[in-house]
Tab-separated table of C-alpha atoms in Angstrom:
chain	number	residue	atom	x	y	z
A	62	MET	CA	-25.396	-12.898	14.499
A	63	GLN	CA	-24.772	-9.215	15.217
A	64	SER	CA	-25.075	-6.940	12.161
A	65	ILE	CA	-21.938	-5.280	10.851
A	66	GLN	CA	-23.551	-1.870	11.417
A	67	ASP	CA	-24.122	-2.684	15.100
A	68	LEU	CA	-20.566	-3.955	15.551
A	69	LEU	CA	-19.014	-0.920	13.830
A	70	ASN	CA	-21.145	1.383	15.997
A	71	ARG	CA	-19.986	-0.415	19.124
A	72	ILE	CA	-16.347	-0.031	18.060
A	73	ARG	CA	-16.927	3.652	17.330
A	74	TRP	CA	-18.967	4.612	20.393
A	75	ASP	CA	-18.277	2.166	23.259
A	76	PRO	CA	-15.288	3.681	25.121
A	77	GLU	CA	-14.248	0.453	26.827
A	78	PHE	CA	-14.677	-1.834	23.798
A	79	SER	CA	-12.891	0.605	21.471
A	80	GLN	CA	-9.715	0.448	23.587
A	81	CYS	CA	-8.822	-2.713	21.657
A	82	ASP	CA	-7.080	-2.926	18.284
A	83	PHE	CA	-9.489	-3.643	15.403
A	84	ASP	CA	-8.891	-4.653	11.789
A	85	ILE	CA	-11.578	-4.911	9.138
A	86	GLY	CA	-11.424	-7.346	6.219
A	87	PHE	CA	-13.423	-6.600	3.087
A	88	LEU	CA	-13.715	-8.108	-0.362
A	89	ASP	CA	-11.859	-6.257	-3.118
A	90	HIS	CA	-13.566	-7.118	-6.397
A	91	VAL	CA	-10.629	-5.872	-8.511
A	92	GLU	CA	-7.992	-7.937	-6.688
A	93	ASN	CA	-10.529	-10.703	-5.943
A	94	HIS	CA	-9.342	-11.227	-2.376
A	95	GLU	CA	-9.917	-9.898	1.105
A	96	ILE	CA	-8.107	-6.704	2.061
A	97	ARG	CA	-7.501	-6.043	5.748
A	98	ILE	CA	-7.199	-2.492	7.088
A	99	HIS	CA	-6.947	-0.983	10.541
A	100	PHE	CA	-10.246	0.373	11.842
A	101	LYS	CA	-8.702	3.746	12.693
A	102	THR	CA	-7.946	4.328	8.991
A	103	MET	CA	-11.637	4.109	8.102
A	104	GLY	CA	-13.888	7.116	7.707
A	105	PHE	CA	-17.660	7.293	7.887
A	106	ASP	CA	-19.951	9.769	6.154
A	107	LYS	CA	-22.739	11.073	8.399
A	108	GLN	CA	-25.056	11.279	5.380
A	109	ASN	CA	-24.500	7.718	4.099
A	110	HIS	CA	-24.608	4.857	6.605
A	111	PHE	CA	-24.014	2.139	4.017
A	112	PHE	CA	-20.381	2.918	3.074
A	113	PHE	CA	-17.015	3.607	4.648
A	114	HIS	CA	-13.974	5.156	3.018
A	115	TYR	CA	-10.234	4.767	3.400
A	116	PHE	CA	-7.039	5.878	1.658
A	117	ASP	CA	-4.734	3.223	0.200
A	118	ASN	CA	-0.917	3.354	0.325
A	119	ASP	CA	-0.878	5.542	-2.801
A	120	GLY	CA	-3.210	8.087	-1.209
A	121	VAL	CA	-6.190	7.091	-3.346
A	122	GLU	CA	-9.543	7.280	-1.571
A	123	HIS	CA	-11.829	4.250	-1.832
A	124	ASN	CA	-15.515	4.054	-0.900
A	125	VAL	CA	-16.554	0.580	0.192
A	126	PRO	CA	-20.111	-0.582	0.847
A	127	LEU	CA	-20.582	-2.191	4.253
A	128	HIS	CA	-21.959	-5.376	2.681
A	129	ARG	CA	-18.428	-6.100	1.374
A	130	ILE	CA	-17.043	-6.367	4.920
A	131	LYS	CA	-16.305	-10.047	5.483
A	132	SER	CA	-14.424	-10.134	8.801
A	133	VAL	CA	-13.592	-8.145	11.930
A	134	TYR	CA	-10.557	-8.834	14.105
A	135	LYS	CA	-10.148	-7.665	17.689
A	136	ASP	CA	-6.547	-7.740	18.953
A	137	GLY	CA	-5.723	-10.142	16.110
A	138	GLN	CA	-8.551	-12.575	16.881
A	139	LEU	CA	-11.467	-13.086	14.494
A	140	ILE	CA	-14.665	-11.924	16.261
A	141	TRP	CA	-17.063	-11.556	13.331
A	142	HIS	CA	-17.249	-13.253	9.945
A	143	ARG	CA	-19.635	-13.290	6.997
A	144	GLU	CA	-19.507	-16.059	4.418
A	145	HIS	CA	-18.329	-14.984	0.969
């Protein structure tokens, strides 16, 4: 199975592949369920390759470790999944 880091890099840097619409599902430990966000809302820190960040609907920034990513959807279809 392809690593999540490799898949995220392909989405970020492959011009043809990134033309699609991607959603990322990750485990929220507080809500105890998977949260799904659009890839374009994610930010990556050049100094830390093990986290991404995003802003929720209230404008609060969240830092999420990549190991909490559980699924990736391309144009609504599941293309990558990690068991919980």
